[in-house]
């Protein structure tokens, strides 16, 4: 089934209004000034990782490609812009024919990144590129923040599966993107049906406390669930007394009971007790799933506990303390004039208050040490040194307005696991630290 | 213009998949067990405010009403559920005819809340109510978190206008809801065009550093902007040298220049210098807008600075350290049987690890002191005391499946300002503290 074609709630007709007004007023002014057609290069990068994080995770690239394709101004949108007098008629005419016709290069989705990494590069006329700032940043800043948290959690969980269940803690459509980003970061399944529908991510879910409370006795609830979902289901055992619930669960479902879920209390202690009780009852294959306010630290602390899977909600969808990245979209080079062949000039805002930008169109490569482990993120604007030519990070995503790099989510997920594995071992330490490899700028005078 | 009818990107065809899978598996099991039709009462509440916060702000109610109305299972959705074998045919048949037919009461949008406040109460059959858990919580948890941050910022800003400009730092549709919540919390305008389109919120925006960098000289960029947008526009003066830019700006636009924007550096210092310079240049009416990584503390610290408006991004859309609320959706009472007249029984999970719930259908009222200032949030399950009868907080939102309480956003915004003004003065202190009024439970044995 091609789930993308089913008209799901997250397929939006147009992304053109996911835009800050200033992008349209700049367009209007540039059209009038004759500068709108100057060839321009915008780059997405971040000046720093969130405090203490060792690496970032690029996520959202696939969604950016969808957003760029659907960035069109239809009659309803144009009518709104006219009524509000946000742009003039000349600009409205220009917008009516808008279709991005430039090129986009970027780090492939799932790749890791570091401060200064040119995660995405958008090239075309100033007019067509400036409009994409907000939607590109919204997607990359949100999705990458979630993927980074997911990656830390999946490191901490090791081989144990992780269930994404944070939909209730974030905006209903952010939740769908969060489930996608979590999957990229190493999660196994999601509770969010819209994410299953839209992206084909495996979904799971059995019951909540309300189901036990609905019934006259806990036993009735367990029996009803087993009757409906089979003995392989997961029974929630902490509505009243855990030990009694575990006994009842095995009585009702037999030792074939799939799993029990614990959603409150001291998970370390309770998991040990429940494991012992299940074993004594002969339910040695019944798994234990824990799900109460987990983050990567709680997951790590349960490494030695008899836990078979983790469900993570709030801390996943809020980026475990860092709900957004600080990616920016900056003009780094533009043509001297609107002539098609005019040379590019590197440009940058003057540095103040830590807002440093480096002008010029950049390449990036990851240098490896003698053992094949990453040792530096190397960025430059001149020719790529021969020894790094094969290690370049940017790939072509959009060519002349056509998306050329769609890929299945599993490919992205595998890429992330491989990219993380290529970093020094300290990358997956949960403690606060510096980026695990340094960013090196090769100095260069030319920006084109 | 009725912007809701324009088919905007945020009107979604169905909200039925903004649902955790366990809601459907519980429905399936309850249908088979004959318990699905038991009359049930679910309540939304939070056990605590975010650490240090004095009050919460209810936001998202209007969006919940839209989501409940659009909660339908069409063929595409039913096909997905069948293919994944999430529910059986009996359940699919039931879902095909789904339409919420129960009642919803809640705190009116914009009202403040405290730990335990029954912010929303959903009543109907277990089957029809259990399905709404995730979508209701997603909306209320997200929107209320943003509105709470916005309310603190608007307290700190006093009479000075606040511009919401955080779209690039959050999911593209979360951004639209965030702009709406910010407006409720006291913001004045937004940069997000989709929010203007969908909710009629006033939009603003002029130019970014890229516009200055596009042109050969800063003067050319300023001239282009003034030519297009008029002398009343806002010129961004920190691309290169602020003092030089201010001089150029006034030369180009004259003393009628609307405003200058400062987006980096020590805002307190720079604002004073720029004000002095503008005054010396005769541009006494030119306003100063500041926009660099502001939060409520930074806004408060600029109270004595010559600043005329604030633009806030990241910290607004991420809830200023608290990007979600901890609202839960709990079954608090249900009928003894599926008979239409069966009496309600209060139910609650056993308390463990701080997860306390109080069974029974609740009312809430805000008790005032002799000066008319709020002194307690009073919650009970028995009859409402006569002296609180006129101070009850829950209002009818949906009656027999029909939405009965739609209201314009300006009404909601005004309600919030009034509700906040009715709290003790310490409510708007920015320092960490306890909830500004206590929650009192009137003991009662009956839950119906």
PDB file of C-alpha atoms in Angstrom, chain A residues 157-324:
ATOM      1  CA  UNK A 157      18.533   0.790  25.280  1.00  0.00           C
ATOM      2  CA  UNK A 158      21.023  -1.353  23.375  1.00  0.00           C
ATOM      3  CA  UNK A 159      19.236  -4.285  21.751  1.00  0.00           C
ATOM      4  CA  UNK A 160      15.965  -3.765  23.630  1.00  0.00           C
ATOM      5  CA  UNK A 161      13.114  -2.327  21.555  1.00  0.00           C
ATOM      6  CA  UNK A 162      11.852   1.216  22.098  1.00  0.00           C
ATOM      7  CA  UNK A 163       8.206   2.199  21.667  1.00  0.00           C
ATOM      8  CA  UNK A 164       7.412   5.834  20.808  1.00  0.00           C
ATOM      9  CA  UNK A 165       4.279   6.886  22.679  1.00  0.00           C
ATOM     10  CA  UNK A 166       4.508  10.639  23.093  1.00  0.00           C
ATOM     11  CA  UNK A 167       1.694  11.820  20.808  1.00  0.00           C
ATOM     12  CA  UNK A 168      -0.368  13.116  23.714  1.00  0.00           C
ATOM     13  CA  UNK A 169       2.454  15.386  24.844  1.00  0.00           C
ATOM     14  CA  UNK A 170       2.929  17.368  21.663  1.00  0.00           C
ATOM     15  CA  UNK A 171       0.929  18.969  18.871  1.00  0.00           C
ATOM     16  CA  UNK A 172      -1.078  16.320  17.013  1.00  0.00           C
ATOM     17  CA  UNK A 173       0.840  16.745  13.753  1.00  0.00           C
ATOM     18  CA  UNK A 174       4.187  17.348  15.400  1.00  0.00           C
ATOM     19  CA  UNK A 175       3.517  13.931  16.939  1.00  0.00           C
ATOM     20  CA  UNK A 176       3.445  12.299  13.506  1.00  0.00           C
ATOM     21  CA  UNK A 177       6.749  13.892  12.554  1.00  0.00           C
ATOM     22  CA  UNK A 178       8.154  12.980  15.969  1.00  0.00           C
ATOM     23  CA  UNK A 179       7.290   9.318  15.467  1.00  0.00           C
ATOM     24  CA  UNK A 180       9.073   9.447  12.114  1.00  0.00           C
ATOM     25  CA  UNK A 181      12.146  11.119  13.645  1.00  0.00           C
ATOM     26  CA  UNK A 182      12.146   8.635  16.534  1.00  0.00           C
ATOM     27  CA  UNK A 183      12.178   5.762  14.071  1.00  0.00           C
ATOM     28  CA  UNK A 184      15.156   7.318  12.305  1.00  0.00           C
ATOM     29  CA  UNK A 185      16.885   7.640  15.680  1.00  0.00           C
ATOM     30  CA  UNK A 186      16.502   3.942  16.400  1.00  0.00           C
ATOM     31  CA  UNK A 187      13.014   3.464  17.862  1.00  0.00           C
ATOM     32  CA  UNK A 188      11.224   0.291  16.855  1.00  0.00           C
ATOM     33  CA  UNK A 189       7.519   1.101  16.908  1.00  0.00           C
ATOM     34  CA  UNK A 190       5.050   3.903  17.637  1.00  0.00           C
ATOM     35  CA  UNK A 191       1.651   4.124  19.302  1.00  0.00           C
ATOM     36  CA  UNK A 192       0.609   6.879  16.881  1.00  0.00           C
ATOM     37  CA  UNK A 193      -1.741   5.532  14.215  1.00  0.00           C
ATOM     38  CA  UNK A 194      -1.300   8.572  11.966  1.00  0.00           C
ATOM     39  CA  UNK A 195       2.436   7.842  11.858  1.00  0.00           C
ATOM     40  CA  UNK A 196       1.714   4.244  10.902  1.00  0.00           C
ATOM     41  CA  UNK A 197      -0.665   5.425   8.230  1.00  0.00           C
ATOM     42  CA  UNK A 198       1.544   8.125   6.781  1.00  0.00           C
ATOM     43  CA  UNK A 199       5.005   6.598   7.051  1.00  0.00           C
ATOM     44  CA  UNK A 200       4.381   2.886   7.451  1.00  0.00           C
ATOM     45  CA  UNK A 201       6.027   2.787  10.870  1.00  0.00           C
ATOM     46  CA  UNK A 202       4.965  -0.342  12.830  1.00  0.00           C
ATOM     47  CA  UNK A 203       2.322   0.546  15.435  1.00  0.00           C
ATOM     48  CA  UNK A 204       1.593  -1.061  18.797  1.00  0.00           C
ATOM     49  CA  UNK A 205      -0.807  -0.640  21.695  1.00  0.00           C
ATOM     50  CA  UNK A 206      -3.049  -2.718  23.927  1.00  0.00           C
ATOM     51  CA  UNK A 207      -4.760  -1.043  26.896  1.00  0.00           C
ATOM     52  CA  UNK A 208      -4.745   1.716  29.504  1.00  0.00           C
ATOM     53  CA  UNK A 209      -5.815   1.911  33.134  1.00  0.00           C
ATOM     54  CA  UNK A 210      -9.229   3.092  31.969  1.00  0.00           C
ATOM     55  CA  UNK A 211      -9.894  -0.362  30.537  1.00  0.00           C
ATOM     56  CA  UNK A 212      -9.317  -2.026  33.905  1.00  0.00           C
ATOM     57  CA  UNK A 213     -11.376   0.632  35.686  1.00  0.00           C
ATOM     58  CA  UNK A 214     -14.237   0.184  33.221  1.00  0.00           C
ATOM     59  CA  UNK A 215     -14.730  -3.385  34.379  1.00  0.00           C
ATOM     60  CA  UNK A 216     -16.084  -4.590  37.701  1.00  0.00           C
ATOM     61  CA  UNK A 217     -12.952  -6.573  38.484  1.00  0.00           C
ATOM     62  CA  UNK A 218      -9.395  -6.473  37.150  1.00  0.00           C
ATOM     63  CA  UNK A 219      -9.863 -10.147  36.227  1.00  0.00           C
ATOM     64  CA  UNK A 220     -12.808  -9.234  33.995  1.00  0.00           C
ATOM     65  CA  UNK A 221     -10.733  -6.646  32.188  1.00  0.00           C
ATOM     66  CA  UNK A 222      -7.843  -9.065  31.640  1.00  0.00           C
ATOM     67  CA  UNK A 223     -10.232 -11.758  30.438  1.00  0.00           C
ATOM     68  CA  UNK A 224     -11.916  -9.331  28.038  1.00  0.00           C
ATOM     69  CA  UNK A 225      -8.556  -8.283  26.628  1.00  0.00           C
ATOM     70  CA  UNK A 226      -7.287 -11.840  26.203  1.00  0.00           C
ATOM     71  CA  UNK A 227     -10.560 -12.877  24.589  1.00  0.00           C
ATOM     72  CA  UNK A 228     -10.206 -10.096  22.075  1.00  0.00           C
ATOM     73  CA  UNK A 229      -6.458  -9.786  21.501  1.00  0.00           C
ATOM     74  CA  UNK A 230      -5.245 -13.275  22.402  1.00  0.00           C
ATOM     75  CA  UNK A 231      -2.825 -14.609  24.991  1.00  0.00           C
ATOM     76  CA  UNK A 232       0.086 -12.868  23.322  1.00  0.00           C
ATOM     77  CA  UNK A 233      -1.225  -9.468  24.388  1.00  0.00           C
ATOM     78  CA  UNK A 234       0.306  -7.123  26.954  1.00  0.00           C
ATOM     79  CA  UNK A 235      -1.629  -6.732  30.211  1.00  0.00           C
ATOM     80  CA  UNK A 236      -1.245  -3.561  32.261  1.00  0.00           C
ATOM     81  CA  UNK A 237      -0.603  -4.675  35.841  1.00  0.00           C
ATOM     82  CA  UNK A 238      -0.324  -1.554  37.982  1.00  0.00           C
ATOM     83  CA  UNK A 239      -3.893  -0.298  38.272  1.00  0.00           C
ATOM     84  CA  UNK A 240      -4.304  -1.676  41.795  1.00  0.00           C
ATOM     85  CA  UNK A 241      -1.803  -4.137  43.315  1.00  0.00           C
ATOM     86  CA  UNK A 242       0.988  -5.285  40.997  1.00  0.00           C
ATOM     87  CA  UNK A 243       1.626  -8.703  42.565  1.00  0.00           C
ATOM     88  CA  UNK A 244      -2.048  -9.576  42.558  1.00  0.00           C
ATOM     89  CA  UNK A 245      -2.422  -8.348  38.995  1.00  0.00           C
ATOM     90  CA  UNK A 246       0.500 -10.454  37.790  1.00  0.00           C
ATOM     91  CA  UNK A 247      -1.021 -13.539  39.453  1.00  0.00           C
ATOM     92  CA  UNK A 248      -4.402 -12.820  37.876  1.00  0.00           C
ATOM     93  CA  UNK A 249      -2.815 -12.124  34.493  1.00  0.00           C
ATOM     94  CA  UNK A 250      -1.090 -15.495  34.366  1.00  0.00           C
ATOM     95  CA  UNK A 251      -4.205 -17.255  35.640  1.00  0.00           C
ATOM     96  CA  UNK A 252      -6.245 -15.666  32.850  1.00  0.00           C
ATOM     97  CA  UNK A 253      -3.778 -15.899  29.974  1.00  0.00           C
ATOM     98  CA  UNK A 254      -1.617 -18.797  31.084  1.00  0.00           C
ATOM     99  CA  UNK A 255       2.147 -18.873  30.749  1.00  0.00           C
ATOM    100  CA  UNK A 256       1.742 -17.918  27.085  1.00  0.00           C
ATOM    101  CA  UNK A 257       0.958 -14.373  28.204  1.00  0.00           C
ATOM    102  CA  UNK A 258       2.892 -12.086  25.864  1.00  0.00           C
ATOM    103  CA  UNK A 259       3.893  -9.319  28.235  1.00  0.00           C
ATOM    104  CA  UNK A 260       2.995  -7.266  31.256  1.00  0.00           C
ATOM    105  CA  UNK A 261       3.314  -3.500  31.332  1.00  0.00           C
ATOM    106  CA  UNK A 262       4.363  -1.478  34.386  1.00  0.00           C
ATOM    107  CA  UNK A 263       3.548   2.240  34.184  1.00  0.00           C
ATOM    108  CA  UNK A 264       4.322   3.616  37.664  1.00  0.00           C
ATOM    109  CA  UNK A 265       6.425   3.124  40.761  1.00  0.00           C
ATOM    110  CA  UNK A 266      10.103   2.300  41.181  1.00  0.00           C
ATOM    111  CA  UNK A 267      10.596   0.515  37.883  1.00  0.00           C
ATOM    112  CA  UNK A 268      13.923  -1.058  38.825  1.00  0.00           C
ATOM    113  CA  UNK A 269      12.523  -2.627  41.976  1.00  0.00           C
ATOM    114  CA  UNK A 270       9.167  -3.569  40.516  1.00  0.00           C
ATOM    115  CA  UNK A 271      10.675  -5.117  37.387  1.00  0.00           C
ATOM    116  CA  UNK A 272      12.852  -7.431  39.480  1.00  0.00           C
ATOM    117  CA  UNK A 273       9.905  -8.498  41.614  1.00  0.00           C
ATOM    118  CA  UNK A 274       7.627  -9.043  38.639  1.00  0.00           C
ATOM    119  CA  UNK A 275      10.286 -11.050  36.792  1.00  0.00           C
ATOM    120  CA  UNK A 276      10.732 -13.310  39.807  1.00  0.00           C
ATOM    121  CA  UNK A 277       6.990 -13.731  40.195  1.00  0.00           C
ATOM    122  CA  UNK A 278       6.464 -14.478  36.497  1.00  0.00           C
ATOM    123  CA  UNK A 279       9.239 -17.062  36.577  1.00  0.00           C
ATOM    124  CA  UNK A 280       7.744 -18.705  39.664  1.00  0.00           C
ATOM    125  CA  UNK A 281       4.394 -18.838  37.920  1.00  0.00           C
ATOM    126  CA  UNK A 282       6.011 -20.561  34.954  1.00  0.00           C
ATOM    127  CA  UNK A 283       5.600 -17.558  32.654  1.00  0.00           C
ATOM    128  CA  UNK A 284       9.288 -17.447  31.796  1.00  0.00           C
ATOM    129  CA  UNK A 285       8.716 -16.098  28.291  1.00  0.00           C
ATOM    130  CA  UNK A 286       6.329 -13.373  29.351  1.00  0.00           C
ATOM    131  CA  UNK A 287       8.082 -10.075  28.722  1.00  0.00           C
ATOM    132  CA  UNK A 288       8.152  -6.967  30.891  1.00  0.00           C
ATOM    133  CA  UNK A 289       7.520  -3.566  29.318  1.00  0.00           C
ATOM    134  CA  UNK A 290       8.084  -0.387  31.325  1.00  0.00           C
ATOM    135  CA  UNK A 291       6.645   2.997  30.417  1.00  0.00           C
ATOM    136  CA  UNK A 292       6.712   5.703  33.065  1.00  0.00           C
ATOM    137  CA  UNK A 293       8.348   9.059  32.306  1.00  0.00           C
ATOM    138  CA  UNK A 294      11.464   7.477  30.838  1.00  0.00           C
ATOM    139  CA  UNK A 295      14.373   9.346  29.349  1.00  0.00           C
ATOM    140  CA  UNK A 296      17.809   8.148  28.200  1.00  0.00           C
ATOM    141  CA  UNK A 297      19.157   8.230  31.749  1.00  0.00           C
ATOM    142  CA  UNK A 298      16.286   6.167  33.159  1.00  0.00           C
ATOM    143  CA  UNK A 299      16.680   3.726  30.292  1.00  0.00           C
ATOM    144  CA  UNK A 300      20.402   3.388  31.015  1.00  0.00           C
ATOM    145  CA  UNK A 301      19.701   2.878  34.715  1.00  0.00           C
ATOM    146  CA  UNK A 302      17.479  -0.084  33.846  1.00  0.00           C
ATOM    147  CA  UNK A 303      20.146  -1.796  31.757  1.00  0.00           C
ATOM    148  CA  UNK A 304      20.694  -4.476  34.406  1.00  0.00           C
ATOM    149  CA  UNK A 305      16.982  -4.842  35.198  1.00  0.00           C
ATOM    150  CA  UNK A 306      14.884  -7.644  33.713  1.00  0.00           C
ATOM    151  CA  UNK A 307      13.142  -5.311  31.268  1.00  0.00           C
ATOM    152  CA  UNK A 308      12.364  -6.364  27.709  1.00  0.00           C
ATOM    153  CA  UNK A 309      11.133  -3.128  26.131  1.00  0.00           C
ATOM    154  CA  UNK A 310      10.742   0.553  26.917  1.00  0.00           C
ATOM    155  CA  UNK A 311       7.912   2.893  26.057  1.00  0.00           C
ATOM    156  CA  UNK A 312       8.933   6.560  25.905  1.00  0.00           C
ATOM    157  CA  UNK A 313       6.631   9.559  25.626  1.00  0.00           C
ATOM    158  CA  UNK A 314       7.176  13.058  26.968  1.00  0.00           C
ATOM    159  CA  UNK A 315      10.952  13.121  26.943  1.00  0.00           C
ATOM    160  CA  UNK A 316      11.124  11.839  23.385  1.00  0.00           C
ATOM    161  CA  UNK A 317       8.718  14.332  21.833  1.00  0.00           C
ATOM    162  CA  UNK A 318      10.246  17.232  23.764  1.00  0.00           C
ATOM    163  CA  UNK A 319      13.783  16.334  22.661  1.00  0.00           C
ATOM    164  CA  UNK A 320      14.831  15.328  26.191  1.00  0.00           C
ATOM    165  CA  UNK A 321      15.405  18.883  27.341  1.00  0.00           C
ATOM    166  CA  UNK A 322      16.167  20.308  23.902  1.00  0.00           C
ATOM    167  CA  UNK A 323      12.896  20.576  21.963  1.00  0.00           C
ATOM    168  CA  UNK A 324      14.409  22.461  19.054  1.00  0.00           C
TER     169      UNK A 324
END
